Coordinates of C-alpha atoms and ligand atoms in Angstrom, one line a residue:
X95 CA -45.0 -23.0 33.6
X96 CA -41.8 -21.1 32.6
X97 CA -38.4 -22.9 34.8
X98 CA -34.7 -22.6 35.3
X99 CA -33.1 -26.0 34.9
X100 CA -29.7 -26.6 34.4
X101 CA -28.2 -27.7 30.6
X102 CA -27.0 -31.0 32.5
X103 CA -31.5 -31.9 33.0
X104 CA -32.3 -30.7 29.3
X105 CA -33.9 -33.8 27.0
X106 CA -35.3 -33.6 23.3
X107 CA -38.9 -32.8 23.7
X108 CA -38.7 -29.6 26.2
X109 CA -39.4 -26.3 25.1
X110 CA -36.1 -23.8 25.7
X111 CA -38.5 -20.4 26.6
X112 CA -35.1 -18.7 27.4
X113 CA -31.3 -19.8 26.4
X114 CA -30.7 -16.7 29.6
X115 CA -27.9 -15.2 27.5
X116 CA -27.6 -12.6 25.1
X117 CA -27.7 -13.8 21.5
X118 CA -24.5 -12.8 20.9
X119 CA -23.5 -15.6 23.2
X120 CA -25.5 -18.9 21.9
X121 CA -25.6 -20.3 19.0
X122 CA -28.6 -20.5 17.7
X123 CA -31.5 -17.9 15.7
X124 CA -33.5 -17.2 18.2
X125 CA -33.6 -17.6 21.9
X126 CA -37.3 -20.3 22.4
X127 CA -36.9 -23.7 20.7
X128 CA -38.2 -27.3 20.6
X129 CA -35.4 -29.6 21.7
X130 CA -36.2 -31.5 18.6
X131 CA -32.7 -33.8 18.6
X132 CA -29.8 -35.1 20.5
X133 CA -27.3 -32.7 18.9
X134 CA -29.6 -29.0 19.3
X135 CA -28.3 -30.0 23.3
X136 CA -24.6 -31.2 22.3
X137 CA -24.4 -27.4 20.5
X138 CA -26.2 -25.4 24.2
X139 CA -23.8 -26.7 26.7
X140 CA -20.9 -26.2 24.2
X141 CA -21.3 -22.4 23.4
X142 CA -21.1 -22.5 27.6
X143 CA -24.3 -22.4 29.0
X144 CA -25.2 -23.6 31.9
X145 CA -28.4 -22.3 33.0
X146 CA -31.8 -21.7 30.7
X147 CA -35.5 -21.8 31.1
X148 CA -38.0 -23.8 29.8
X149 CA -41.9 -24.1 29.2
X150 CA -42.9 -26.8 30.6
X151 CA -46.7 -26.0 28.3
X152 CA -45.1 -26.1 25.9
X153 CA -42.7 -29.2 26.0
X154 CA -41.6 -31.7 28.4
X155 CA -41.1 -31.3 31.7
X156 CA -37.9 -32.0 34.2
X157 CA -39.9 -34.9 36.1
X158 CA -41.5 -36.2 32.8
X159 CA -38.5 -37.9 32.1
X160 CA -37.9 -40.8 32.9
X161 CA -36.7 -42.9 29.5
X162 CA -33.1 -42.3 29.1
X163 CA -32.0 -41.6 26.3
X164 CA -30.4 -43.7 24.3
X165 CA -26.6 -43.9 23.7
X166 CA -26.1 -44.2 20.1
X167 CA -28.6 -41.8 18.5
X168 CA -29.4 -43.0 14.9
X169 CA -31.1 -40.1 14.0
X170 CA -27.0 -38.1 14.4
X171 CA -24.5 -38.5 11.5
X172 CA -21.1 -39.1 12.7
X173 CA -18.4 -36.5 13.4
X174 CA -15.2 -36.5 13.1
X175 CA -13.4 -35.7 16.4
X176 CA -13.5 -31.7 17.2
X177 CA -10.1 -30.1 17.1
X178 CA -7.6 -26.9 17.6
X179 CA -8.2 -23.9 15.2
X180 CA -4.1 -25.1 14.9
X181 CA -4.0 -28.8 14.5
X182 CA -7.3 -27.7 11.2
X183 CA -5.5 -24.6 10.1
X184 CA -2.4 -26.7 9.0
X185 CA -4.5 -29.4 7.3
X186 CA -6.6 -26.8 5.7
X187 CA -4.6 -24.5 4.0
X188 CA -3.2 -27.7 2.5
X189 CA -6.5 -28.3 1.9
X190 CA -7.1 -24.4 0.2
X191 CA -3.7 -24.9 -1.9
X192 CA -5.0 -28.3 -3.7
X193 CA -8.4 -27.1 -4.3
X194 CA -7.2 -23.9 -5.7
X195 CA -4.8 -25.6 -7.6
X196 CA -8.0 -27.7 -9.3
X197 CA -10.5 -24.2 -9.9
X198 CA -7.4 -23.4 -12.0
X199 CA -7.1 -26.1 -13.8
X200 CA -10.9 -26.3 -14.0
X201 CA -11.5 -22.7 -15.4
X202 CA -8.1 -22.6 -17.8
X203 CA -9.9 -26.6 -19.2
X204 CA -13.4 -24.3 -20.0
X205 CA -11.2 -21.6 -21.4
X206 CA -10.3 -23.4 -24.2
X207 CA -13.4 -25.2 -24.6
X208 CA -12.7 -28.5 -22.7
X209 CA -15.5 -30.1 -21.1
X210 CA -15.3 -28.9 -17.2
X211 CA -16.0 -32.3 -14.9
X212 CA -17.7 -30.6 -11.6
X213 CA -17.8 -34.6 -10.6
X214 CA -14.1 -34.2 -9.1
X215 CA -15.0 -31.1 -6.9
X216 CA -17.1 -34.0 -4.9
X217 CA -13.4 -35.1 -3.2
X218 CA -12.6 -31.4 -2.3
X219 CA -16.3 -30.6 -0.6
X220 CA -15.8 -33.8 1.5
X221 CA -12.7 -32.6 3.1
X222 CA -14.2 -29.4 3.1
X223 CA -17.4 -30.2 5.5
X224 CA -15.3 -32.2 7.3
X225 CA -12.4 -30.4 7.6
X226 CA -15.9 -27.2 8.9
X227 CA -17.0 -30.3 11.4
X228 CA -12.8 -30.8 13.4
X229 CA -13.4 -26.8 13.9
X230 CA -16.2 -24.8 12.3
X231 CA -13.1 -21.8 12.1
X232 CA -9.7 -22.7 11.6
X233 CA -11.1 -23.2 6.8
X234 CA -12.9 -19.7 7.2
X235 CA -9.8 -18.2 8.8
X236 CA -7.7 -19.6 6.2
X237 CA -9.5 -18.3 3.4
X238 CA -7.7 -15.1 3.8
X239 CA -4.2 -16.2 2.7
X240 CA -5.6 -15.2 -0.8
X241 CA -2.8 -13.5 -3.0
X242 CA -3.9 -10.7 -5.5
X243 CA -2.6 -12.6 -9.0
X244 CA -4.8 -16.1 -7.6
X245 CA -7.8 -14.1 -6.8
X246 CA -9.9 -15.6 -9.1
X247 CA -9.5 -19.8 -8.2
X248 CA -9.0 -18.7 -4.8
X249 CA -12.4 -16.3 -4.2
X250 CA -14.1 -19.5 -5.3
X251 CA -12.6 -21.6 -2.5
X252 CA -12.9 -19.1 -0.2
X253 CA -16.3 -19.0 -1.1
X254 CA -17.3 -23.1 -1.2
X255 CA -15.6 -22.7 2.8
X256 CA -17.4 -19.8 3.8
X257 CA -20.5 -22.0 2.1
X258 CA -19.3 -24.4 3.9
X259 CA -19.2 -23.1 7.6
X260 CA -22.4 -21.1 7.0
X261 CA -24.9 -24.3 5.4
X262 CA -23.3 -25.9 9.1
X263 CA -24.5 -22.6 11.2
X264 CA -27.5 -22.9 9.7
X265 CA -28.2 -26.4 10.1
X266 CA -29.1 -27.5 6.1
X267 CA -29.2 -31.6 6.1
X268 CA -25.6 -32.9 5.0
X269 CA -26.6 -33.0 1.2
X270 CA -26.6 -30.1 1.2
X271 CA -24.1 -28.7 2.4
X272 CA -21.9 -30.4 0.4
X273 CA -23.1 -28.8 -2.5
X274 CA -22.7 -25.6 -1.5
X275 CA -19.5 -26.3 -2.0
X276 CA -19.7 -27.8 -4.7
X277 CA -21.5 -24.8 -5.8
X278 CA -18.5 -22.4 -4.3
X279 CA -16.1 -23.9 -6.4
X280 CA -17.8 -23.7 -9.4
X281 CA -19.8 -19.9 -8.9
X282 CA -17.5 -17.5 -10.7
X283 CA -16.5 -20.7 -13.4
X284 CA -18.1 -18.4 -16.4
X285 CA -15.0 -15.1 -15.2
X286 CA -12.4 -17.6 -17.3
X287 CA -14.0 -16.1 -20.8
X288 CA -14.1 -12.2 -19.4
X289 CA -11.4 -10.7 -20.8
X290 CA -8.2 -10.6 -18.8
X291 CA -8.3 -6.1 -19.4
X292 CA -11.4 -6.5 -18.0
X293 CA -10.8 -9.3 -15.0
X294 CA -8.0 -8.1 -14.2
X295 CA -8.0 -3.9 -14.7
X296 CA -6.4 -2.5 -11.4
X297 CA -9.0 0.3 -11.7
X298 CA -12.7 0.7 -10.7
X299 CA -14.3 -0.9 -14.2
X300 CA -16.7 1.6 -16.2
X301 CA -19.8 1.5 -17.5
X302 CA -19.1 -1.0 -21.2
X303 CA -16.2 -2.8 -18.8
X304 CA -18.8 -3.4 -16.6
X305 CA -21.6 -4.9 -18.9
X306 CA -19.3 -7.5 -19.9
X307 CA -17.9 -8.0 -16.0
X308 CA -21.3 -8.8 -15.2
X309 CA -22.0 -11.1 -17.6
X310 CA -19.4 -14.1 -16.1
X311 CA -22.5 -14.9 -14.3
X312 CA -24.4 -16.3 -18.0
X313 CA -21.1 -16.8 -18.1
X314 CA -21.4 -19.8 -15.6
X315 CA -24.5 -20.9 -16.4
X316 CA -23.8 -21.5 -20.5
X317 CA -20.5 -23.3 -19.2
X318 CA -22.1 -25.9 -16.9
X319 CA -25.9 -26.2 -18.9
X320 CA -24.2 -30.1 -19.6
X321 CA -24.4 -30.8 -16.1
X322 CA -27.6 -32.3 -15.0
X323 CA -26.5 -34.0 -12.3
X324 CA -25.7 -30.1 -10.9
X325 CA -27.7 -29.4 -7.9
X326 CA -30.5 -26.9 -7.4
X327 CA -28.3 -25.7 -4.3
X328 CA -24.7 -25.3 -6.2
X329 CA -26.8 -24.1 -9.0
X330 CA -28.2 -21.2 -7.1
X331 CA -24.8 -20.1 -5.3
X332 CA -23.3 -19.7 -8.9
X333 CA -26.5 -18.4 -10.0
X334 CA -27.7 -15.7 -7.3
X335 CA -24.6 -14.8 -5.6
X336 CA -25.6 -10.5 -7.4
X337 CA -29.1 -10.9 -6.7
X338 CA -30.0 -7.9 -4.1
X339 CA -33.2 -8.3 -1.8
X340 CA -33.9 -5.0 -3.1
X341 CA -33.4 -6.2 -7.3
X342 CA -31.1 -4.4 -7.5
X343 CA -28.5 -7.1 -8.4
X344 CA -28.3 -9.6 -11.3
X345 CA -28.2 -11.1 -13.8
X346 CA -32.3 -11.5 -13.4
X347 CA -33.0 -8.5 -10.6
X348 CA -35.1 -11.1 -8.3
X349 CA -36.0 -9.1 -5.0
X350 CA -36.4 -10.5 -1.4
X351 CA -37.9 -14.3 -1.9
X352 CA -37.6 -14.9 -5.5
X353 CA -33.9 -15.3 -4.0
X354 CA -33.1 -18.5 -2.4
X355 CA -31.8 -19.3 1.0
X356 CA -29.0 -20.6 -0.7
X357 CA -28.8 -17.7 -2.8
X358 CA -29.6 -15.7 -0.5
X359 CA -26.5 -17.0 2.4
X360 CA -23.9 -16.7 -1.3
X361 CA -24.4 -12.9 -2.1
X362 CA -23.3 -12.4 1.9
X363 CA -20.3 -14.8 1.5
X364 CA -19.6 -13.0 -1.8
X365 CA -19.5 -10.0 -0.7
X366 CA -17.0 -11.0 2.2
X367 CA -14.7 -12.6 0.8
X368 CA -14.9 -9.9 -2.5
X369 CA -13.8 -7.3 0.5
X370 CA -11.7 -9.0 2.9
X371 CA -9.9 -9.7 0.3
X372 CA -6.3 -7.7 -1.1
X373 CA -7.2 -7.0 -4.6
X374 CA -4.9 -5.2 -7.6
X375 CA -7.1 -1.8 -7.0
X376 CA -7.2 -2.7 -3.3
X377 CA -6.7 -3.5 0.0
X378 CA -8.1 -6.0 2.3
X379 CA -10.8 -4.7 4.4
X380 CA -10.8 -5.7 7.9
X381 CA -13.0 -8.4 8.4
X382 CA -15.5 -7.4 11.3
X383 CA -15.6 -4.0 9.3
X384 CA -16.1 -5.5 6.7
X385 CA -19.3 -7.3 8.0
X386 CA -20.6 -3.9 10.5
X387 CA -20.4 -3.1 7.0
X388 CA -23.1 -5.9 6.2
X389 CA -25.4 -5.2 8.8
X390 CA -25.4 -1.5 7.2
X391 CA -26.0 -2.6 3.5
X392 CA -28.9 -5.1 4.8
X393 CA -32.2 -5.0 4.8
X394 CA -31.3 -3.0 1.0
X395 CA -28.9 -5.8 -0.5
X396 CA -28.8 -8.7 2.4
X397 CA -31.8 -10.3 4.6
X398 CA -30.3 -8.8 8.1
X399 CA -31.2 -12.3 9.5
X400 CA -28.5 -13.7 7.3
X401 CA -25.9 -11.7 8.0
X402 CA -27.0 -12.0 11.8
X403 CA -26.2 -15.9 11.5
X404 CA -23.1 -15.3 9.8
X405 CA -21.8 -13.0 12.1
X406 CA -22.0 -16.1 14.8
X407 CA -20.8 -18.1 12.6
X408 CA -18.1 -16.6 12.1
X409 CA -17.2 -14.6 15.5
X410 CA -17.8 -10.6 15.7
X411 CA -13.7 -10.7 15.3
X412 CA -13.0 -13.8 12.7
X413 CA -9.7 -16.2 12.8
X414 CA -6.5 -14.0 11.7
X415 CA -8.1 -11.2 11.9
X416 CA -6.2 -8.1 14.9
X417 CA -7.6 -6.7 17.5
X418 CA -6.4 -4.4 19.9
X419 CA -6.8 -4.7 23.5
X420 CA -7.2 -1.8 27.1
X421 CA -3.5 -1.9 28.1
X422 CA -2.9 -2.0 24.4
X423 CA -1.6 -5.3 23.7
X424 CA -2.8 -6.3 20.3
X425 CA -3.5 -9.6 19.1
X426 CA -4.6 -11.6 16.3
X427 CA -7.5 -13.2 17.2
X428 CA -6.7 -17.6 17.1
X429 CA -9.3 -19.5 18.2
X430 CA -13.2 -18.3 19.1
X431 CA -14.3 -19.6 22.5
X432 CA -18.5 -19.8 23.2
X433 CA -17.6 -16.1 24.3
X434 CA -16.9 -14.1 21.2
X435 CA -16.1 -10.9 22.6
X436 CA -12.9 -13.4 24.7
X437 CA -11.1 -15.2 21.4
X438 CA -7.6 -16.5 22.7
X439 CA -4.4 -14.7 21.1
X440 CA -1.6 -13.9 19.6
X441 CA 0.4 -11.0 20.7
X442 CA 2.9 -9.3 18.7
X443 CA 2.6 -5.3 19.5
X444 CA 2.5 -3.4 21.9
X445 CA 0.5 -0.2 20.3
X446 CA 1.3 1.9 23.3
X447 CA 5.0 2.0 22.8
X448 CA 4.7 1.7 19.1
X449 CA 6.5 -1.6 18.8
X450 CA 6.1 -5.2 18.6
X451 CA 5.7 -7.6 21.4
X452 CA 7.6 -10.1 22.7
X453 CA 4.8 -12.6 20.6
X454 CA 2.6 -15.2 23.7
X455 CA -0.3 -16.2 23.8
X456 CA -3.3 -15.5 26.2
X457 CA -7.5 -16.9 26.4
X458 CA -9.4 -14.1 27.0
X459 CA -12.0 -16.3 28.1
X460 CA -9.6 -17.1 31.4
X461 CA -7.4 -13.3 31.4
X462 CA -10.5 -11.1 32.4
X463 CA -8.5 -8.3 33.4
X464 CA -8.0 -7.1 29.1
X465 CA -10.9 -6.4 27.3
X466 CA -11.4 -5.7 22.9
X467 CA -11.7 -2.1 22.2
X468 CA -11.6 -2.1 18.2
X469 CA -10.3 -4.0 15.9
X470 CA -7.7 -2.4 14.1
X471 CA -6.0 -2.7 10.8
X472 CA -2.2 -4.8 10.5
X473 CA -1.5 -1.2 7.7
X474 CA -1.9 0.8 11.3
X475 CA 1.0 -0.7 13.4
X476 CA 2.8 -1.8 9.5
X477 CA 2.8 -5.8 11.1
X478 CA 3.1 -8.0 7.8
X479 CA 0.6 -10.5 9.1
X480 CA 1.6 -13.4 7.5
X481 CA 4.9 -13.9 9.8
X482 CA 3.3 -14.2 13.1
X483 CA 0.2 -16.5 11.1
Ligands
FE2_571 FE1 -19.3 -13.4 -9.0

């Protein structure tokens, strides 16, 4: 029997028939599933879902629940206390800079033929994981601070941060989450062996140059092959991030399921980060426009379900992106709530009057008078985002 219950009545062993909201409003890939742990209940409650439907033929009924849940479920690992995007953002910015410097040194060592020490990345990976547990948007938002000059190193750190966020959203186990962070940090290490004139060419790569650039994946494999301790997850991020679902990728031209789940996730993250970065030959794309493009390019290039999960974990309007409201106010996304379409914003510009606005913060989840009409590029208004972030 299908029964409507309040989220406070939901218990492990029940079967969710419908979360009674659109897929954008809840954090799960599907709306029908068995509740296997207390974390799932917590996730539903924190998404702001107050009521839902259960199927009592497939799981426990409200009346079946006689034994109270233990207060401390030993199966749920300890998690750091949640923090706001603003608090975590400051910590994530320090972490981002430190990790960039570690990667830079590692790549320079590799270029000079020195042994690459992957173990030294473990503390960085752990800090990324802890940061993402404290706030799932802070580190992925910080990844927008990349500069042209340090792109190669910063891209590695960004991919690590985004992979961590994505892996947690996918419910992967803690060890795998840690390993995809390590994988992200080393995923382009082979670029250190690509000649500078190709790597930093201020324009589109031509035939032979592209062939050389593509070899960076094999170079990464060579540099890391001595590391017997490197996990399969980290290897998949490194060796599969340029593979595509239709077989058009490289180095092996793998297709569909030949690419592991981690490899398919890494392909999405790598392209998202590359497009949203400013490069010597192009401006940065807006995050929400990039997410739409990723959906367009699936299923040929990417797994469509995974792209949708990635969008859900970043939000339709990712942290630090610029949006225009119906009122003409233009603001920067500061924090995501349960409703991705109504984040908290810092208003910086007035598109109707074409001038800077008094800087104020509004929470669209509470202020229901206004709504986002579109994502905008800072270039549209000549806004220097660095001043306001
Ligand atoms: Fe790459």
